[in-house]
XYZ file of C-alpha atoms in Angstrom:
114
model
C 114.649 93.295 111.820
C 117.170 91.250 109.441
C 115.251 92.166 106.117
C 115.303 88.604 105.222
C 112.158 86.524 105.060
C 112.656 83.914 107.488
C 110.715 81.165 105.563
C 113.102 81.616 102.710
C 115.765 78.926 102.664
C 117.783 80.834 100.201
C 120.221 83.734 100.532
C 121.322 86.486 97.648
C 123.506 84.624 95.151
C 123.915 84.015 91.485
C 120.818 82.248 90.200
C 120.152 81.504 86.468
C 116.464 81.311 86.850
C 113.419 82.788 89.091
C 110.685 80.467 88.693
C 111.370 78.393 91.741
C 111.423 81.120 94.172
C 108.374 82.348 96.082
C 107.073 85.746 95.027
C 107.066 87.008 98.479
C 110.656 85.762 99.076
C 112.026 88.379 96.413
C 112.334 92.131 96.883
C 113.938 92.903 93.805
C 115.355 91.246 90.551
C 118.353 92.265 88.565
C 118.723 90.785 85.077
C 122.163 90.940 83.547
C 121.771 91.731 79.789
C 124.880 91.219 77.337
C 125.109 92.182 73.594
C 125.445 88.893 71.323
C 128.857 89.650 70.107
C 130.046 90.397 73.706
C 128.553 87.273 75.123
C 129.744 84.808 72.362
C 133.523 86.094 72.891
C 133.155 85.987 76.593
C 131.663 82.248 76.315
C 134.423 81.306 73.992
C 137.128 82.738 76.324
C 135.738 80.739 79.245
C 136.119 77.625 76.909
C 132.327 76.652 76.999
C 131.455 73.821 74.433
C 129.412 74.540 71.200
C 126.220 73.246 72.834
C 126.399 75.430 76.165
C 127.496 78.329 74.147
C 124.585 78.147 71.638
C 122.054 77.473 74.462
C 123.566 80.785 76.367
C 123.432 82.884 73.067
C 119.734 81.644 72.364
C 118.508 82.625 75.896
C 119.845 85.992 75.458
C 118.534 86.484 72.049
C 115.026 85.543 73.253
C 115.189 87.036 76.464
C 114.452 83.568 78.092
C 115.427 84.707 81.913
C 114.118 88.275 81.623
C 110.601 86.756 80.525
C 111.009 84.366 83.168
C 111.287 87.027 85.716
C 108.364 89.014 84.197
C 106.210 85.860 84.162
C 107.293 85.297 87.624
C 107.316 88.894 89.450
C 105.746 92.217 89.528
C 107.336 94.026 86.626
C 108.154 97.172 88.910
C 110.884 95.291 90.737
C 112.574 94.076 87.792
C 115.677 95.905 86.479
C 117.786 95.007 83.463
C 121.402 96.052 83.683
C 123.938 95.776 80.758
C 126.847 93.796 81.260
C 129.127 94.426 78.448
C 132.396 95.580 79.498
C 134.239 95.555 82.795
C 132.989 99.323 83.621
C 129.457 98.046 83.677
C 130.504 95.657 86.537
C 131.363 98.729 88.717
C 128.175 100.724 87.461
C 125.898 97.649 88.234
C 127.710 97.079 91.822
C 127.018 100.857 92.330
C 123.402 100.562 91.580
C 122.754 97.515 93.383
C 124.414 98.916 96.612
C 122.747 102.114 96.272
C 119.452 100.047 96.211
C 120.412 97.966 99.075
C 121.145 100.840 101.300
C 117.812 102.374 100.249
C 116.306 99.088 101.021
C 117.785 98.881 104.298
C 117.088 102.173 105.407
C 113.387 101.748 104.423
C 112.998 98.473 106.121
C 114.413 100.051 109.554
C 112.402 103.122 109.039
C 109.448 100.802 108.843
C 110.258 98.927 112.076
C 110.498 102.118 113.963
C 106.943 102.983 112.799
C 105.180 99.860 114.285
């Protein structure tokens, strides 16, 4: 088994929303969180305009995407990951790879049991 729902036309990627995905298409949700000061500086360095910066910061303050995920999916599959510094990127990648390996092993085990 490929482990990918054949009915899902999308593949893993960087999406900034979750309400348009069918619940049964999703096995896990990783929500990256960033401290406001870090986010503000990051957006400024990327050259975001004032409106886009304000929208992103307000979204983080009010946990808009996290709440959207909670409204759309089982809370047990939602994981918040901090993304404040470069070290967080490596830590988060390791956590995601560990989950993927576990998920893949569980998926293959269930195929054998069938």
